[in-house]
mmCIF file of C-alpha atoms and ligand atoms in Angstrom:
data_model
loop_
_atom_site.group_PDB
_atom_site.id
_atom_site.type_symbol
_atom_site.label_atom_id
_atom_site.label_comp_id
_atom_site.label_asym_id
_atom_site.label_seq_id
_atom_site.Cartn_x
_atom_site.Cartn_y
_atom_site.Cartn_z
ATOM 1 C CA MET A 28 91.746 105.617 131.360
ATOM 2 C CA ASN A 29 90.801 109.176 132.293
ATOM 3 C CA TYR A 30 90.282 110.450 128.739
ATOM 4 C CA GLN A 31 88.635 113.716 129.821
ATOM 5 C CA LYS A 32 91.671 114.690 131.863
ATOM 6 C CA ILE A 33 93.948 113.729 128.981
ATOM 7 C CA LEU A 34 91.946 115.915 126.571
ATOM 8 C CA GLU A 35 92.233 118.841 128.989
ATOM 9 C CA GLU A 36 95.984 118.371 129.248
ATOM 10 C CA ILE A 37 96.195 118.203 125.450
ATOM 11 C CA ARG A 38 94.356 121.473 125.145
ATOM 12 C CA GLN A 39 96.815 123.184 127.500
ATOM 13 C CA GLU A 40 99.871 121.572 125.983
ATOM 14 C CA THR A 41 98.982 122.588 122.412
ATOM 15 C CA GLU A 42 98.215 126.192 123.382
ATOM 16 C CA TYR A 43 101.721 127.300 122.373
ATOM 17 C CA LEU A 44 100.963 126.221 118.765
ATOM 18 C CA SER A 45 97.582 127.909 118.561
ATOM 19 C CA LYS A 46 98.765 130.742 116.283
ATOM 20 C CA GLU A 47 101.057 128.622 114.104
ATOM 21 C CA GLY A 48 100.198 127.965 110.481
ATOM 22 C CA ALA A 49 97.422 129.428 108.393
ATOM 23 C CA GLN A 50 93.934 128.374 107.447
ATOM 24 C CA ALA A 51 93.309 127.370 103.828
ATOM 25 C CA THR A 52 92.282 130.285 101.624
ATOM 26 C CA TYR A 53 92.691 128.697 98.184
ATOM 27 C CA ILE A 54 89.031 127.802 98.697
ATOM 28 C CA PRO A 55 88.001 131.410 99.421
ATOM 29 C CA GLU A 56 85.014 130.503 101.598
ATOM 30 C CA LEU A 57 87.213 128.554 104.040
ATOM 31 C CA GLY A 58 89.018 131.820 104.800
ATOM 32 C CA ASN A 59 85.873 133.066 106.564
ATOM 33 C CA VAL A 60 86.143 130.486 109.349
ATOM 34 C CA ASN A 61 87.458 131.687 112.718
ATOM 35 C CA PRO A 62 91.010 130.223 112.796
ATOM 36 C CA ASP A 63 91.036 130.082 116.606
ATOM 37 C CA LYS A 64 88.431 127.319 116.780
ATOM 38 C CA PHE A 65 89.463 124.186 118.644
ATOM 39 C CA GLY A 66 87.415 121.085 119.230
ATOM 40 C CA ILE A 67 88.267 117.522 120.142
ATOM 41 C CA CYS A 68 86.136 114.476 120.794
ATOM 42 C CA LEU A 69 86.973 110.873 121.614
ATOM 43 C CA THR A 70 84.350 108.118 121.524
ATOM 44 C CA THR A 71 85.100 104.691 122.902
ATOM 45 C CA LEU A 72 83.639 101.595 121.297
ATOM 46 C CA LYS A 73 81.728 101.095 124.546
ATOM 47 C CA GLY A 74 79.899 104.301 123.602
ATOM 48 C CA LYS A 75 81.447 106.777 126.074
ATOM 49 C CA GLU A 76 82.088 110.237 124.670
ATOM 50 C CA TYR A 77 84.703 112.711 125.886
ATOM 51 C CA CYS A 78 84.565 116.144 124.267
ATOM 52 C CA LEU A 79 86.140 119.542 124.710
ATOM 53 C CA GLY A 80 85.941 122.997 123.132
ATOM 54 C CA ASP A 81 84.079 123.504 119.842
ATOM 55 C CA SER A 82 83.438 119.801 119.429
ATOM 56 C CA ASP A 83 79.780 120.252 118.459
ATOM 57 C CA GLU A 84 80.378 122.960 115.886
ATOM 58 C CA ARG A 85 80.220 121.742 112.293
ATOM 59 C CA PHE A 86 83.035 122.534 109.909
ATOM 60 C CA SER A 87 83.867 121.578 106.337
ATOM 61 C CA ILE A 88 85.387 118.115 106.511
ATOM 62 C CA GLN A 89 87.074 118.434 103.082
ATOM 63 C CA SER A 90 89.327 115.420 102.413
ATOM 64 C CA ILE A 91 88.096 113.467 105.439
ATOM 65 C CA SER A 92 85.120 112.764 103.155
ATOM 66 C CA LYS A 93 87.437 110.643 100.978
ATOM 67 C CA VAL A 94 87.287 107.859 103.590
ATOM 68 C CA LEU A 95 83.492 107.886 103.644
ATOM 69 C CA SER A 96 83.355 107.825 99.835
ATOM 70 C CA LEU A 97 85.796 104.931 99.701
ATOM 71 C CA ALA A 98 83.635 102.960 102.148
ATOM 72 C CA MET A 99 80.592 103.569 99.961
ATOM 73 C CA ALA A 100 82.349 102.547 96.733
ATOM 74 C CA LEU A 101 83.937 99.464 98.323
ATOM 75 C CA GLY A 102 80.604 98.414 99.775
ATOM 76 C CA LYS A 103 79.032 98.653 96.330
ATOM 77 C CA ILE A 104 81.611 97.180 93.935
ATOM 78 C CA GLY A 105 84.130 95.554 96.314
ATOM 79 C CA LYS A 106 87.662 94.977 95.140
ATOM 80 C CA LYS A 107 86.869 96.189 91.614
ATOM 81 C CA VAL A 108 87.703 99.615 93.109
ATOM 82 C CA TRP A 109 91.355 98.540 93.096
ATOM 83 C CA GLU A 110 91.312 97.958 89.349
ATOM 84 C CA ARG A 111 91.089 101.738 88.944
ATOM 85 C CA VAL A 112 93.052 103.122 91.893
ATOM 86 C CA GLY A 113 96.051 101.819 93.850
ATOM 87 C CA VAL A 114 96.947 101.533 97.545
ATOM 88 C CA GLU A 115 100.426 103.060 97.534
ATOM 89 C CA PRO A 116 101.333 106.281 99.327
ATOM 90 C CA SER A 117 101.988 109.043 96.818
ATOM 91 C CA GLY A 118 104.659 110.968 98.718
ATOM 92 C CA ASN A 119 103.203 113.995 96.960
ATOM 93 C CA ALA A 120 100.806 116.818 97.752
ATOM 94 C CA PHE A 121 97.104 115.928 97.864
ATOM 95 C CA ASN A 122 96.423 117.819 94.632
ATOM 96 C CA SER A 123 99.513 116.729 92.709
ATOM 97 C CA ILE A 124 98.979 115.870 89.042
ATOM 98 C CA PHE A 125 102.531 114.827 88.332
ATOM 99 C CA LEU A 126 102.369 111.103 89.186
ATOM 100 C CA LEU A 127 99.039 110.812 87.440
ATOM 101 C CA GLU A 128 100.590 111.771 84.151
ATOM 102 C CA MET A 129 103.568 109.459 84.677
ATOM 103 C CA GLU A 130 101.346 106.543 85.683
ATOM 104 C CA LYS A 131 98.867 107.035 82.859
ATOM 105 C CA GLY A 132 95.769 108.017 84.779
ATOM 106 C CA ARG A 133 95.827 105.411 87.570
ATOM 107 C CA PRO A 134 95.897 107.315 90.878
ATOM 108 C CA ARG A 135 98.243 106.035 93.572
ATOM 109 C CA ASN A 136 95.506 105.784 96.191
ATOM 110 C CA PRO A 137 91.909 106.842 96.934
ATOM 111 C CA LEU A 138 92.832 109.450 99.578
ATOM 112 C CA ILE A 139 94.542 111.921 97.234
ATOM 113 C CA ASN A 140 92.386 114.099 95.002
ATOM 114 C CA ALA A 141 93.003 112.055 91.838
ATOM 115 C CA GLY A 142 91.925 108.840 93.578
ATOM 116 C CA ALA A 143 88.926 110.473 95.199
ATOM 117 C CA LEU A 144 87.770 111.742 91.801
ATOM 118 C CA VAL A 145 87.816 108.155 90.509
ATOM 119 C CA VAL A 146 85.885 107.023 93.602
ATOM 120 C CA SER A 147 83.363 109.822 92.968
ATOM 121 C CA ASP A 148 82.979 108.573 89.399
ATOM 122 C CA ILE A 149 82.294 105.048 90.703
ATOM 123 C CA ILE A 150 79.615 106.299 93.098
ATOM 124 C CA LEU A 151 78.015 108.405 90.338
ATOM 125 C CA SER A 152 77.831 105.332 88.109
ATOM 126 C CA GLU A 153 76.519 103.016 90.810
ATOM 127 C CA PHE A 154 73.884 105.181 92.510
ATOM 128 C CA PRO A 155 71.169 106.849 90.398
ATOM 129 C CA ASN A 156 70.855 109.732 92.896
ATOM 130 C CA ALA A 157 74.460 109.776 94.056
ATOM 131 C CA GLU A 158 74.421 113.081 95.971
ATOM 132 C CA GLU A 159 71.323 112.143 97.974
ATOM 133 C CA SER A 160 72.487 108.560 98.549
ATOM 134 C CA TYR A 161 75.868 109.813 99.730
ATOM 135 C CA LEU A 162 74.306 112.253 102.156
ATOM 136 C CA SER A 163 71.950 109.695 103.618
ATOM 137 C CA PHE A 164 74.808 107.211 103.976
ATOM 138 C CA VAL A 165 76.902 109.770 105.888
ATOM 139 C CA ARG A 166 73.940 110.775 108.063
ATOM 140 C CA GLU A 167 73.329 107.174 108.987
ATOM 141 C CA LEU A 168 77.042 106.580 109.565
ATOM 142 C CA CYS A 169 77.406 109.396 112.087
ATOM 143 C CA GLY A 170 73.882 109.454 113.476
ATOM 144 C CA GLY A 171 73.536 113.131 112.547
ATOM 145 C CA ALA A 172 70.326 113.733 110.642
ATOM 146 C CA GLU A 173 71.243 117.391 110.036
ATOM 147 C CA VAL A 174 74.621 116.819 108.414
ATOM 148 C CA SER A 175 74.533 118.482 105.004
ATOM 149 C CA TYR A 176 76.541 119.905 102.127
ATOM 150 C CA ASN A 177 77.622 123.542 102.366
ATOM 151 C CA GLU A 178 76.625 125.092 99.047
ATOM 152 C CA ALA A 179 78.699 128.250 99.588
ATOM 153 C CA ILE A 180 81.878 126.221 100.190
ATOM 154 C CA ALA A 181 81.193 123.832 97.307
ATOM 155 C CA SER A 182 80.622 126.640 94.803
ATOM 156 C CA SER A 183 83.577 128.617 96.181
ATOM 157 C CA GLU A 184 85.792 125.608 95.500
ATOM 158 C CA GLN A 185 84.190 125.018 92.106
ATOM 159 C CA SER A 186 85.023 128.596 91.089
ATOM 160 C CA THR A 187 88.734 128.162 91.859
ATOM 161 C CA GLY A 188 89.114 124.418 91.309
ATOM 162 C CA TYR A 189 91.321 124.592 88.215
ATOM 163 C CA LEU A 190 93.798 122.007 89.420
ATOM 164 C CA ASN A 191 91.109 119.488 90.322
ATOM 165 C CA ALA A 192 89.587 120.124 86.883
ATOM 166 C CA ALA A 193 92.968 119.413 85.293
ATOM 167 C CA ILE A 194 93.271 116.171 87.299
ATOM 168 C CA ALA A 195 89.761 115.095 86.325
ATOM 169 C CA ASN A 196 90.470 115.835 82.648
ATOM 170 C CA MET A 197 93.700 113.846 82.834
ATOM 171 C CA LEU A 198 91.753 110.898 84.305
ATOM 172 C CA LYS A 199 89.137 111.213 81.584
ATOM 173 C CA TYR A 200 91.808 111.317 78.895
ATOM 174 C CA HIS A 201 93.199 108.021 80.216
ATOM 175 C CA GLY A 202 89.750 106.425 80.348
ATOM 176 C CA ASN A 203 89.532 106.328 84.148
ATOM 177 C CA ILE A 204 86.379 108.462 84.391
ATOM 178 C CA ASN A 205 83.126 107.261 82.850
ATOM 179 C CA ASN A 206 80.788 110.120 83.699
ATOM 180 C CA LYS A 207 81.033 113.728 82.524
ATOM 181 C CA VAL A 208 84.028 115.513 84.025
ATOM 182 C CA GLU A 209 81.848 118.394 85.258
ATOM 183 C CA ASP A 210 79.451 116.006 87.009
ATOM 184 C CA VAL A 211 82.327 114.243 88.776
ATOM 185 C CA LEU A 212 83.822 117.560 89.897
ATOM 186 C CA HIS A 213 80.462 118.852 91.082
ATOM 187 C CA PHE A 214 79.889 115.742 93.198
ATOM 188 C CA TYR A 215 83.473 115.758 94.520
ATOM 189 C CA PHE A 216 83.273 119.411 95.649
ATOM 190 C CA ARG A 217 79.990 118.709 97.414
ATOM 191 C CA GLN A 218 81.480 115.770 99.313
ATOM 192 C CA CYS A 219 84.351 118.004 100.445
ATOM 193 C CA SER A 220 81.912 120.687 101.586
ATOM 194 C CA LEU A 221 80.127 118.337 104.031
ATOM 195 C CA MET A 222 79.689 119.992 107.415
ATOM 196 C CA MET A 223 80.269 117.747 110.414
ATOM 197 C CA SER A 224 81.304 118.242 114.032
ATOM 198 C CA CYS A 225 84.084 116.378 115.836
ATOM 199 C CA ARG A 226 81.412 114.417 117.709
ATOM 200 C CA GLU A 227 79.753 113.397 114.429
ATOM 201 C CA LEU A 228 83.089 112.438 112.869
ATOM 202 C CA CYS A 229 83.757 110.227 115.869
ATOM 203 C CA GLY A 230 80.387 108.574 115.323
ATOM 204 C CA ALA A 231 81.219 107.905 111.675
ATOM 205 C CA PHE A 232 84.763 106.675 112.289
ATOM 206 C CA SER A 233 83.765 104.410 115.169
ATOM 207 C CA HIS A 234 82.491 102.012 112.479
ATOM 208 C CA PHE A 235 86.042 101.755 111.144
ATOM 209 C CA ALA A 236 87.466 101.287 114.656
ATOM 210 C CA ASN A 237 85.246 98.316 115.306
ATOM 211 C CA HIS A 238 86.918 95.209 113.940
ATOM 212 C CA ALA A 239 84.681 92.845 115.828
ATOM 213 C CA GLU A 240 81.595 93.266 113.664
ATOM 214 C CA PRO A 241 81.080 93.602 109.926
ATOM 215 C CA PHE A 242 80.042 97.061 108.774
ATOM 216 C CA ASP A 243 76.397 97.379 107.781
ATOM 217 C CA VAL A 244 75.221 100.987 107.518
ATOM 218 C CA GLY A 245 72.546 102.469 105.275
ATOM 219 C CA GLY A 246 72.598 99.514 102.895
ATOM 220 C CA ILE A 247 76.408 99.551 102.601
ATOM 221 C CA GLN A 248 78.111 96.403 103.825
ATOM 222 C CA LEU A 249 81.811 95.853 104.371
ATOM 223 C CA THR A 250 83.519 92.771 105.741
ATOM 224 C CA THR A 251 85.957 93.059 108.640
ATOM 225 C CA SER A 252 88.697 92.295 106.123
ATOM 226 C CA GLN A 253 87.653 95.284 103.986
ATOM 227 C CA ILE A 254 87.646 97.518 107.068
ATOM 228 C CA LYS A 255 91.137 96.299 107.941
ATOM 229 C CA ARG A 256 92.288 97.286 104.464
ATOM 230 C CA MET A 257 90.639 100.694 104.610
ATOM 231 C CA ASN A 258 92.499 101.370 107.839
ATOM 232 C CA ALA A 259 95.759 100.317 106.198
ATOM 233 C CA VAL A 260 95.144 102.824 103.402
ATOM 234 C CA MET A 261 94.395 105.545 105.982
ATOM 235 C CA LEU A 262 97.634 104.789 107.802
ATOM 236 C CA THR A 263 99.807 104.851 104.684
ATOM 237 C CA CYS A 264 97.996 107.513 102.634
ATOM 238 C CA GLY A 265 95.757 109.583 104.925
ATOM 239 C CA PHE A 266 98.136 112.517 105.297
ATOM 240 C CA TYR A 267 99.573 112.717 101.752
ATOM 241 C CA ASP A 268 103.277 113.534 101.891
ATOM 242 C CA GLU A 269 103.092 113.658 105.681
ATOM 243 C CA ALA A 270 101.730 110.123 106.127
ATOM 244 C CA GLY A 271 105.085 108.892 107.415
ATOM 245 C CA GLU A 272 105.267 111.738 109.908
ATOM 246 C CA PHE A 273 101.765 111.052 111.238
ATOM 247 C CA SER A 274 102.445 107.346 111.460
ATOM 248 C CA TYR A 275 105.737 107.999 113.263
ATOM 249 C CA LYS A 276 104.391 110.545 115.715
ATOM 250 C CA VAL A 277 100.824 109.347 116.281
ATOM 251 C CA GLY A 278 100.677 105.727 115.150
ATOM 252 C CA LEU A 279 96.981 105.569 114.251
ATOM 253 C CA PRO A 280 95.141 105.275 110.935
ATOM 254 C CA GLY A 281 93.522 108.629 110.203
ATOM 255 C CA LYS A 282 92.565 111.234 107.665
ATOM 256 C CA SER A 283 92.998 114.978 107.510
ATOM 257 C CA GLY A 284 91.190 117.722 105.622
ATOM 258 C CA VAL A 285 92.066 121.308 104.705
ATOM 259 C CA GLY A 286 89.140 122.505 106.833
ATOM 260 C CA GLY A 287 91.482 121.750 109.752
ATOM 261 C CA GLY A 288 89.899 118.490 110.833
ATOM 262 C CA ILE A 289 91.578 115.161 111.516
ATOM 263 C CA ALA A 290 89.726 111.931 112.305
ATOM 264 C CA ALA A 291 91.576 108.834 113.475
ATOM 265 C CA ILE A 292 90.886 105.457 114.990
ATOM 266 C CA CYS A 293 92.509 103.220 117.544
ATOM 267 C CA PRO A 294 91.359 99.744 116.447
ATOM 268 C CA ASN A 295 88.913 98.124 118.872
ATOM 269 C CA GLN A 296 89.281 101.032 121.302
ATOM 270 C CA TYR A 297 88.069 104.429 120.123
ATOM 271 C CA SER A 298 87.616 106.971 117.364
ATOM 272 C CA VAL A 299 88.888 110.517 117.813
ATOM 273 C CA ALA A 300 88.380 113.758 115.894
ATOM 274 C CA VAL A 301 90.066 117.108 116.329
ATOM 275 C CA TRP A 302 89.478 120.454 114.637
ATOM 276 C CA SER A 303 91.776 123.462 114.476
ATOM 277 C CA PRO A 304 91.802 125.392 111.163
ATOM 278 C CA ARG A 305 95.419 126.568 111.005
ATOM 279 C CA LEU A 306 97.365 124.266 108.680
ATOM 280 C CA ASN A 307 101.010 123.442 108.155
ATOM 281 C CA PRO A 308 102.501 123.722 104.633
ATOM 282 C CA LYS A 309 101.394 120.161 103.822
ATOM 283 C CA GLY A 310 97.754 121.049 104.479
ATOM 284 C CA ASN A 311 97.375 119.290 107.849
ATOM 285 C CA SER A 312 96.160 120.945 111.049
ATOM 286 C CA VAL A 313 99.121 122.039 113.184
ATOM 287 C CA VAL A 314 97.350 121.704 116.526
ATOM 288 C CA GLY A 315 95.445 118.624 115.328
ATOM 289 C CA MET A 316 98.633 116.714 114.539
ATOM 290 C CA LYS A 317 100.185 117.641 117.889
ATOM 291 C CA ALA A 318 96.993 116.843 119.816
ATOM 292 C CA LEU A 319 96.899 113.299 118.451
ATOM 293 C CA GLU A 320 100.597 112.798 119.063
ATOM 294 C CA LEU A 321 100.042 113.771 122.702
ATOM 295 C CA LEU A 322 97.010 111.489 122.905
ATOM 296 C CA THR A 323 98.889 108.324 121.932
ATOM 297 C CA ASP A 324 101.913 109.336 124.007
ATOM 298 C CA LYS A 325 99.813 109.956 127.096
ATOM 299 C CA THR A 326 97.651 106.838 126.776
ATOM 300 C CA GLY A 327 100.607 104.718 125.760
ATOM 301 C CA VAL A 328 98.373 103.044 123.181
ATOM 302 C CA SER A 329 98.689 103.153 119.411
ATOM 303 C CA ILE A 330 98.821 100.438 116.753
ATOM 304 C CA PHE A 331 102.552 100.019 117.348
HETATM 305 N N1 LIG B 410 88.526 119.972 98.451
HETATM 306 C C1 LIG B 410 89.933 120.005 98.685
HETATM 307 C C2 LIG B 410 90.697 119.979 97.377
HETATM 308 O O1 LIG B 410 90.355 119.250 96.501
HETATM 309 C C3 LIG B 410 90.306 118.862 99.581
HETATM 310 C C4 LIG B 410 91.768 118.879 99.943
HETATM 311 C C5 LIG B 410 92.065 118.411 101.349
HETATM 312 O O2 LIG B 410 91.291 118.496 102.264
HETATM 313 N N2 LIG B 410 93.282 117.994 101.525
HETATM 314 O O3 LIG B 410 91.636 120.685 97.204
#
């Protein structure tokens, strides 16, 4: 498969969408990113990398971090995670509070904000130095020793994060947060602020693409069965109320973030990451969604 040629075609064929949508500004610091950035990288499980554009520039991965956090929590406490958070798509916006009230503080899944706040609480309880442990886990996962939190983005989000604070307080009210609400929020915003490049995201997600070997990274171990389940959650919940659309058009498990990134995997074949900051109204990258749709159409390979 000539992946490099396919990536070049994708770049040309998404050009017409390059001014569509708008970058996230509800986190003020994200509004300072150049919205015209475009990067894409595909890494095969045989270790070949195909990259194009701004694929080595780090950006704020935002909700893509929810997958990495889930892996860490699952590796530590296993299926006890599912006693506190479900695996059903929410069909709602990533920051919706509505179902959480109806369902008495049990988030639908770990890839919406409510679920990720519970996962953050688990990690805080299980790791004495959670922020450092998380960072070293992610560094090991992607092979990028310089990956780090972006303090300006984290504090920018903290200063406007009223809805996440409301969600965290709702969880606490229902007994689904054990640590202090402010500590959970602080840790959550830092995870979202992580700066990674498309190439580094590919490195991290290649561990989820590989079903042949158990996952053993930085002291976190996951069985192939757990990886299978994580991928199922990505497929059904990774794009919030657009998960059906992504599944229909792309057909790969993946996860988006409001920084404009999307990471996805083709089981046993490759991981892919794309970055373009302009978002559609659901908070997913316009060009990113199209790029991955073209990728599975052109290669003729998806999970379906
Ligand atoms: N930090 C963002 C928030 O909580 C993450 C949202 C996202 O990337 N979808 O609003």
